[in-house]
Coordinates of C-alpha atoms (C1' of nucleotides) in Angstrom, one line a residue:
Chain C
M9 CA 129.0 105.5 112.8
S10 CA 130.1 109.3 112.4
G11 CA 129.5 112.0 115.6
V12 CA 126.5 113.5 113.3
A13 CA 123.3 110.9 113.8
S14 CA 122.2 110.1 110.5
A15 CA 118.0 109.5 110.6
R16 CA 116.7 105.7 109.9
W17 CA 114.1 105.6 107.4
V18 CA 112.0 102.3 106.0
L19 CA 111.3 102.3 102.1
H20 CA 108.6 100.2 100.6
V21 CA 109.2 99.2 96.8
D22 CA 106.6 97.9 95.0
L23 CA 106.7 97.2 91.4
D24 CA 104.0 98.7 89.0
Q25 CA 101.5 96.0 87.3
F26 CA 104.2 93.5 88.2
L27 CA 102.7 90.2 86.1
A28 CA 101.6 92.4 83.5
A29 CA 104.7 94.7 83.3
A30 CA 106.7 91.2 83.3
E31 CA 104.7 89.5 80.3
M32 CA 105.5 92.9 78.2
L33 CA 109.4 92.6 79.0
R34 CA 109.1 89.6 76.7
R35 CA 106.0 90.9 74.5
P36 CA 106.7 94.4 73.9
E37 CA 103.8 94.4 71.5
L38 CA 101.6 94.4 74.6
R39 CA 102.4 97.8 75.6
G40 CA 99.9 100.3 76.1
R41 CA 97.3 97.5 75.8
P42 CA 94.6 96.0 78.2
V43 CA 96.5 92.8 79.3
V44 CA 94.9 90.3 82.0
V45 CA 97.2 87.9 83.7
G46 CA 95.0 85.6 85.4
G47 CA 94.2 81.4 86.0
D48 CA 95.7 79.5 82.8
G49 CA 94.7 82.5 80.4
D50 CA 91.3 81.3 79.6
P51 CA 88.8 83.9 80.2
T52 CA 85.7 81.3 80.1
K53 CA 86.9 79.0 82.9
R54 CA 86.8 79.8 86.4
G55 CA 89.4 82.0 87.7
V56 CA 90.4 85.1 88.9
V57 CA 92.6 88.3 87.8
S58 CA 95.9 88.4 89.2
T59 CA 97.2 91.4 87.7
A60 CA 95.7 93.9 85.0
S61 CA 97.6 96.2 83.2
Y62 CA 96.7 100.0 83.6
E63 CA 95.0 100.0 80.3
A64 CA 92.7 97.2 81.9
R65 CA 92.0 98.8 85.1
A66 CA 90.8 101.9 83.0
L67 CA 88.3 99.4 81.8
G68 CA 86.9 98.3 85.0
V69 CA 89.2 95.5 85.3
G70 CA 91.5 94.8 87.9
S71 CA 93.0 92.0 90.8
G72 CA 90.6 89.8 92.0
T73 CA 88.0 90.3 89.2
P74 CA 86.6 87.0 88.4
L75 CA 87.8 86.4 84.7
R76 CA 84.7 86.0 83.4
T77 CA 83.4 89.2 84.4
A78 CA 86.5 90.3 82.8
F79 CA 86.0 89.0 79.5
K80 CA 82.8 90.6 79.6
R81 CA 84.3 93.5 80.3
I82 CA 87.1 93.6 77.7
P83 CA 86.4 90.8 75.4
D84 CA 89.3 92.0 73.0
A85 CA 91.7 92.0 75.7
T86 CA 95.0 89.9 75.6
F87 CA 94.3 87.0 78.6
L88 CA 97.6 85.5 79.7
P89 CA 98.1 82.5 81.9
V90 CA 100.0 83.0 85.4
D91 CA 103.3 81.7 84.4
K92 CA 104.9 81.2 87.8
E93 CA 109.0 80.3 87.1
H94 CA 108.8 83.7 84.5
Y95 CA 108.0 86.1 87.5
E96 CA 110.1 84.6 90.1
A97 CA 113.1 84.7 87.9
A98 CA 112.0 88.7 87.3
S99 CA 111.5 89.0 91.0
A100 CA 114.7 87.6 91.7
E101 CA 116.8 90.2 89.5
V102 CA 114.4 92.9 91.3
M103 CA 115.5 92.0 94.9
A104 CA 119.1 91.5 94.0
A105 CA 119.0 95.0 92.3
L106 CA 117.4 95.9 96.1
R107 CA 120.5 94.5 98.1
T108 CA 123.0 96.9 96.4
V109 CA 120.9 99.1 97.8
T110 CA 121.4 97.4 101.2
D111 CA 121.4 94.2 102.7
E112 CA 118.2 95.2 105.0
V113 CA 115.6 93.5 102.7
E114 CA 112.5 92.6 104.0
V115 CA 110.4 90.4 101.0
L116 CA 106.9 90.6 100.8
G117 CA 105.7 88.2 97.8
W118 CA 107.0 88.6 94.4
D119 CA 106.7 92.1 93.5
E120 CA 107.4 93.7 97.1
A121 CA 110.1 94.7 99.3
F122 CA 110.6 96.8 102.7
L123 CA 114.1 98.4 102.8
G124 CA 115.9 99.8 106.2
I125 CA 118.1 102.3 105.5
E126 CA 120.0 105.2 107.2
V127 CA 120.5 108.8 105.6
A128 CA 123.0 110.8 106.7
P129 CA 121.7 114.4 107.5
T130 CA 123.0 116.0 104.4
D131 CA 121.2 113.8 101.9
D132 CA 117.1 113.2 102.0
P133 CA 115.6 109.7 101.7
E134 CA 113.6 110.8 98.7
A135 CA 117.1 110.7 96.9
V136 CA 117.7 106.7 98.0
A137 CA 114.2 106.1 96.7
R138 CA 114.6 107.7 93.4
E139 CA 118.4 105.6 93.1
V140 CA 116.2 102.7 94.4
Q141 CA 114.1 103.3 91.3
R142 CA 117.2 103.8 88.9
R143 CA 118.6 100.6 89.9
V144 CA 115.5 98.2 89.6
L145 CA 115.0 100.2 86.0
A146 CA 118.7 99.4 85.4
A147 CA 118.8 96.0 86.0
T148 CA 115.2 94.1 85.1
H149 CA 113.6 97.2 82.8
L150 CA 110.9 97.2 85.2
H151 CA 109.5 100.5 87.0
C152 CA 108.2 100.8 90.5
S153 CA 107.2 103.0 93.1
V154 CA 108.6 104.1 96.7
G155 CA 106.7 104.9 100.0
I156 CA 108.7 106.3 102.6
G157 CA 107.9 106.0 106.3
R158 CA 109.4 105.8 109.6
N159 CA 108.4 102.6 110.2
R160 CA 106.8 99.6 107.4
L161 CA 103.2 100.8 107.7
Q162 CA 103.8 104.6 106.9
A163 CA 105.7 103.5 103.8
K164 CA 103.7 101.0 102.7
I165 CA 100.7 103.2 102.5
A166 CA 102.9 105.9 101.2
T167 CA 103.7 104.0 97.9
S168 CA 100.0 103.8 97.1
Y169 CA 100.2 107.4 96.7
G170 CA 103.2 107.3 94.8
K171 CA 101.9 104.7 91.9
P172 CA 102.6 104.8 89.2
A173 CA 106.6 105.1 89.2
G174 CA 106.4 107.9 91.7
V175 CA 107.6 108.7 95.4
Y176 CA 105.9 109.6 98.1
R177 CA 106.6 110.1 102.1
I178 CA 104.2 109.7 104.9
T179 CA 105.7 110.2 108.7
G180 CA 103.8 110.7 112.0
D181 CA 103.7 114.4 111.1
T182 CA 101.3 113.7 108.3
W183 CA 99.6 110.3 109.3
F184 CA 96.2 112.1 110.2
A185 CA 96.2 114.8 107.4
E186 CA 96.6 112.3 105.1
L187 CA 95.0 108.8 106.4
G188 CA 92.6 110.5 109.5
H189 CA 89.6 110.8 108.1
L190 CA 89.5 107.4 105.8
P191 CA 87.8 104.3 107.0
P192 CA 89.9 102.3 108.8
D193 CA 90.1 99.7 106.5
A194 CA 92.3 102.1 104.4
V195 CA 95.1 100.7 106.7
W196 CA 97.5 97.9 105.7
G197 CA 96.0 94.9 107.7
I198 CA 92.4 96.1 108.4
G199 CA 90.2 94.5 106.2
A200 CA 86.6 94.9 105.2
K201 CA 85.5 92.6 108.3
T202 CA 87.0 94.4 110.9
A203 CA 85.6 97.6 109.5
A204 CA 82.7 96.3 110.0
K205 CA 83.0 95.5 113.9
L206 CA 84.5 98.9 114.3
T207 CA 81.4 100.4 112.8
E208 CA 79.6 98.9 115.5
L209 CA 81.5 100.5 118.1
G210 CA 81.2 104.0 116.5
I211 CA 84.9 103.7 115.1
T212 CA 84.3 104.6 111.3
T213 CA 87.7 106.6 110.9
V214 CA 91.1 106.3 111.3
R215 CA 91.6 109.0 113.5
Q216 CA 88.9 107.4 115.7
L217 CA 90.6 104.5 115.9
A218 CA 93.8 106.0 116.6
D219 CA 92.0 107.7 119.7
A220 CA 89.7 104.4 120.9
D221 CA 90.3 102.6 124.3
V222 CA 92.3 99.9 123.9
D223 CA 90.6 98.0 126.7
V224 CA 87.3 98.3 124.4
L225 CA 89.3 97.1 121.7
A226 CA 90.9 94.4 123.6
T227 CA 87.4 93.0 124.5
R228 CA 85.8 93.2 121.0
F229 CA 89.0 91.6 119.4
G230 CA 91.1 90.1 121.4
P231 CA 94.2 90.8 123.8
A232 CA 96.7 90.8 121.2
T233 CA 94.5 92.0 118.0
G234 CA 92.6 95.1 119.9
P235 CA 95.5 97.0 120.7
W236 CA 97.4 96.0 117.4
L237 CA 94.6 97.7 115.6
Q238 CA 94.8 101.1 118.0
R239 CA 98.7 101.1 116.7
L240 CA 97.5 100.4 113.5
G241 CA 94.9 103.9 113.3
A242 CA 97.7 105.5 114.9
G243 CA 100.1 104.7 111.8
R244 CA 102.5 102.7 114.4
D245 CA 104.1 99.8 113.5
G246 CA 106.4 98.0 116.1
A247 CA 107.4 95.3 113.7
T248 CA 111.0 95.5 112.5
I249 CA 112.4 94.5 109.1
R250 CA 112.6 90.9 109.0
T251 CA 116.1 89.9 107.4
T252 CA 116.2 86.1 108.3
P253 CA 115.8 84.2 105.8
Y254 CA 112.0 82.9 105.1
V255 CA 110.7 79.3 106.4
R256 CA 107.7 78.1 104.7
R257 CA 105.5 76.8 107.7
S258 CA 103.1 75.4 105.6
I259 CA 103.2 74.1 102.2
G260 CA 99.8 73.8 100.2
H261 CA 98.1 72.8 97.4
E262 CA 94.3 73.9 96.0
V263 CA 92.2 73.1 93.2
T264 CA 88.9 74.3 92.0
F265 CA 87.4 72.4 89.7
Q266 CA 85.8 73.3 86.6
H267 CA 82.9 71.5 87.2
D268 CA 82.0 70.7 90.7
L269 CA 82.7 66.6 91.7
E270 CA 79.4 65.1 92.6
D271 CA 81.1 61.5 93.2
W272 CA 82.7 61.4 96.7
A273 CA 85.1 58.5 95.1
D274 CA 86.4 61.3 92.8
V275 CA 87.2 63.5 95.8
V276 CA 89.2 61.0 97.3
A277 CA 91.0 60.4 94.4
Q278 CA 91.8 64.4 93.8
C279 CA 92.7 64.2 97.5
R280 CA 95.6 61.4 97.0
V281 CA 96.8 63.5 94.4
L282 CA 97.4 66.8 95.9
A283 CA 98.5 64.9 99.0
Q284 CA 101.3 63.1 96.9
Q285 CA 102.3 66.6 95.3
V286 CA 102.6 68.3 98.7
A287 CA 104.6 65.3 100.1
A288 CA 106.7 65.3 97.6
E289 CA 107.6 69.2 98.1
T290 CA 107.7 68.6 101.6
R291 CA 110.4 66.0 100.7
A292 CA 111.9 67.9 98.4
G293 CA 112.3 71.3 100.6
D294 CA 113.9 68.4 103.3
R295 CA 111.1 69.2 105.6
L296 CA 109.2 67.2 107.9
C297 CA 105.3 67.5 107.8
L298 CA 103.3 67.2 111.3
R299 CA 99.7 67.6 110.3
A300 CA 98.0 67.4 107.0
V301 CA 95.0 69.8 106.5
V302 CA 92.6 69.1 103.9
K303 CA 89.9 71.9 102.7
V304 CA 86.8 71.2 101.0
R305 CA 84.1 74.4 99.3
W306 CA 81.1 73.0 98.9
K307 CA 78.5 74.8 96.4
P308 CA 77.7 77.3 97.1
F309 CA 80.8 78.4 98.2
F310 CA 80.9 77.4 101.7
T311 CA 84.3 76.3 103.2
E312 CA 85.4 73.9 105.6
T313 CA 88.7 72.1 107.2
H314 CA 89.6 69.4 109.1
G315 CA 93.4 68.3 110.2
R316 CA 95.1 65.3 111.3
A317 CA 98.1 64.8 112.7
L318 CA 101.0 62.6 111.5
P319 CA 101.8 59.5 114.0
E320 CA 105.3 61.0 114.1
P321 CA 106.7 63.9 111.8
S322 CA 107.6 62.7 108.8
D323 CA 108.3 63.3 104.8
D324 CA 107.4 60.0 104.1
P325 CA 104.5 60.2 101.1
A326 CA 102.5 57.5 102.7
L327 CA 101.8 58.7 105.9
I328 CA 101.3 62.2 104.6
E329 CA 98.6 60.7 102.3
A330 CA 96.8 58.8 105.0
A331 CA 96.5 61.8 107.5
A332 CA 95.1 63.9 104.4
L333 CA 92.6 60.4 103.8
G334 CA 92.1 60.5 107.3
A335 CA 91.4 64.3 107.6
L336 CA 89.1 64.2 104.5
E337 CA 86.9 61.3 106.4
L338 CA 86.3 64.0 109.1
F339 CA 84.0 65.7 106.7
T340 CA 80.3 64.2 106.6
D341 CA 78.5 66.3 104.0
R342 CA 78.1 64.9 100.6
R343 CA 77.2 68.1 98.9
P344 CA 79.1 68.7 95.7
V345 CA 82.8 69.9 95.8
R346 CA 83.7 73.1 94.2
L347 CA 87.4 73.2 95.6
L348 CA 89.5 70.4 97.6
G349 CA 92.9 71.6 99.1
V350 CA 95.8 69.5 100.8
R351 CA 98.3 71.7 103.1
A352 CA 101.3 69.9 105.0
E353 CA 102.0 71.7 108.5
L354 CA 105.5 71.9 108.9
V355 CA 108.4 71.2 111.9
R356 CA 109.4 74.4 112.8
D357 CA 113.5 74.8 113.8
D358 CA 111.8 75.1 116.9
G359 CA 111.0 72.1 116.7
S360 CA 107.0 73.2 117.3
Chain M
dT16 C1' 79.0 83.3 83.5
dC17 C1' 80.0 85.2 90.4
dT18 C1' 83.9 84.3 93.6
dG19 C1' 92.2 81.5 92.6
dG20 C1' 95.9 80.0 94.7
dG21 C1' 99.8 80.9 98.0
dG22 C1' 100.5 81.8 102.1
dT23 C1' 100.8 83.6 107.7
dC24 C1' 99.2 84.9 112.4
dC25 C1' 95.4 84.9 116.2
dT26 C1' 91.4 83.8 118.7
dA27 C1' 88.0 80.6 121.3
dG28 C1' 86.6 76.5 122.7
dG29 C1' 87.7 71.8 124.2
dA30 C1' 90.4 67.9 126.7
dC31 C1' 93.1 67.2 130.0
dC32 C1' 95.8 67.5 133.8
dC33 C1' 97.2 69.4 138.7
Chain I
dT25 C1' 76.6 66.1 147.4
dC26 C1' 78.8 70.4 145.0
dT27 C1' 82.5 72.7 143.4
dG28 C1' 87.4 76.0 142.4
dG29 C1' 91.0 77.6 139.4
dG30 C1' 95.4 77.5 136.1
dG31 C1' 97.6 76.4 132.8
dT32 C1' 99.0 73.8 128.1
dC33 C1' 97.9 71.4 124.0
dC34 C1' 95.2 70.7 120.1
dT35 C1' 91.6 72.2 116.0
dA36 C1' 89.0 74.4 113.5
dG37 C1' 88.1 78.5 111.5
dG38 C1' 88.2 83.8 110.8
dA39 C1' 90.7 87.6 109.0
dC40 C1' 94.0 89.3 106.0
dC41 C1' 97.3 90.1 102.6
dC42 C1' 100.1 89.3 97.8

DNA sequence: TCTGGGGTCCTAGGACCC
DNA sequence: TCTGGGGTCCTAGGACCC
């Protein structure tokens, strides 16, 4: 507003060991102990770790570790079920605290958010970051780490350097010094599969990705994804912070059975249950379903999906269930079923 | 004793139309 | 008899993230 230009920064806020920390809030005796949150809390069942406390991570258990493996590694850890409502409530308090700093908040799940801030020339973004940490801690007794960047990508990656409870800054000036020598999957948005394909092209570092020929990338990865990968390598993320309220594109439920379903009649019955659940939430959310998509994971971990459009956009449970059962009929295999899922694709604002 | 559940976005290929 | 392109819509699935 004044004649002196302020600088624009992006902060990425990430709660430290969020699910475990949220459990410690109501069970202080767990502090300092290995705590593993995942599944229904029974580490002898199928499932994976959602969040492990730092003490558990030091013993070789992290997000995505099978619960049974975690139990083998740390038999005396405290295993807790995922308590969605509890974390949603804690998350809402965190996000409210962030909104006392700025209205420009983009929420990414329970425990992360981007903040867009303008910083006066006399101040620095680290001061704002520490103020964010102070307000979150005061409001919720939870610690967070804050990454600072000129865009979301830089800020997001900076956070990992600041953990736990720290502040770290990455800009275009330091991007290559920090990341240039690392493999491409060190960058947010690039996973193992893409990294393997990049290796086939002779690209094994972030620096090489930034220097890569965009046309070569477009040929290999597609007209949108190719150029996007190059921008990621260069630390440029054009996406601005999205402050518009989140609108779901789909509502789904899936279940991994403790014992694979051998009888197809059981699969049909489970499909009905999931479809009714999804339909109820579609109606409760005052949305209309366009298509029902059914996912089957067969015995040994091979996944297939089929979908069926509804005769017309609808929230009628009977129509949604019929579409799901119709989609289920498109599966011709009859192997044991490990997982079954039903997802409703919803009509968007623009009608598509 | 392998490998959850909730999502989003993009691409490829076939159908169909002009 | 042989043979176009371009555009759009729909579906399946890949890839990634929290």
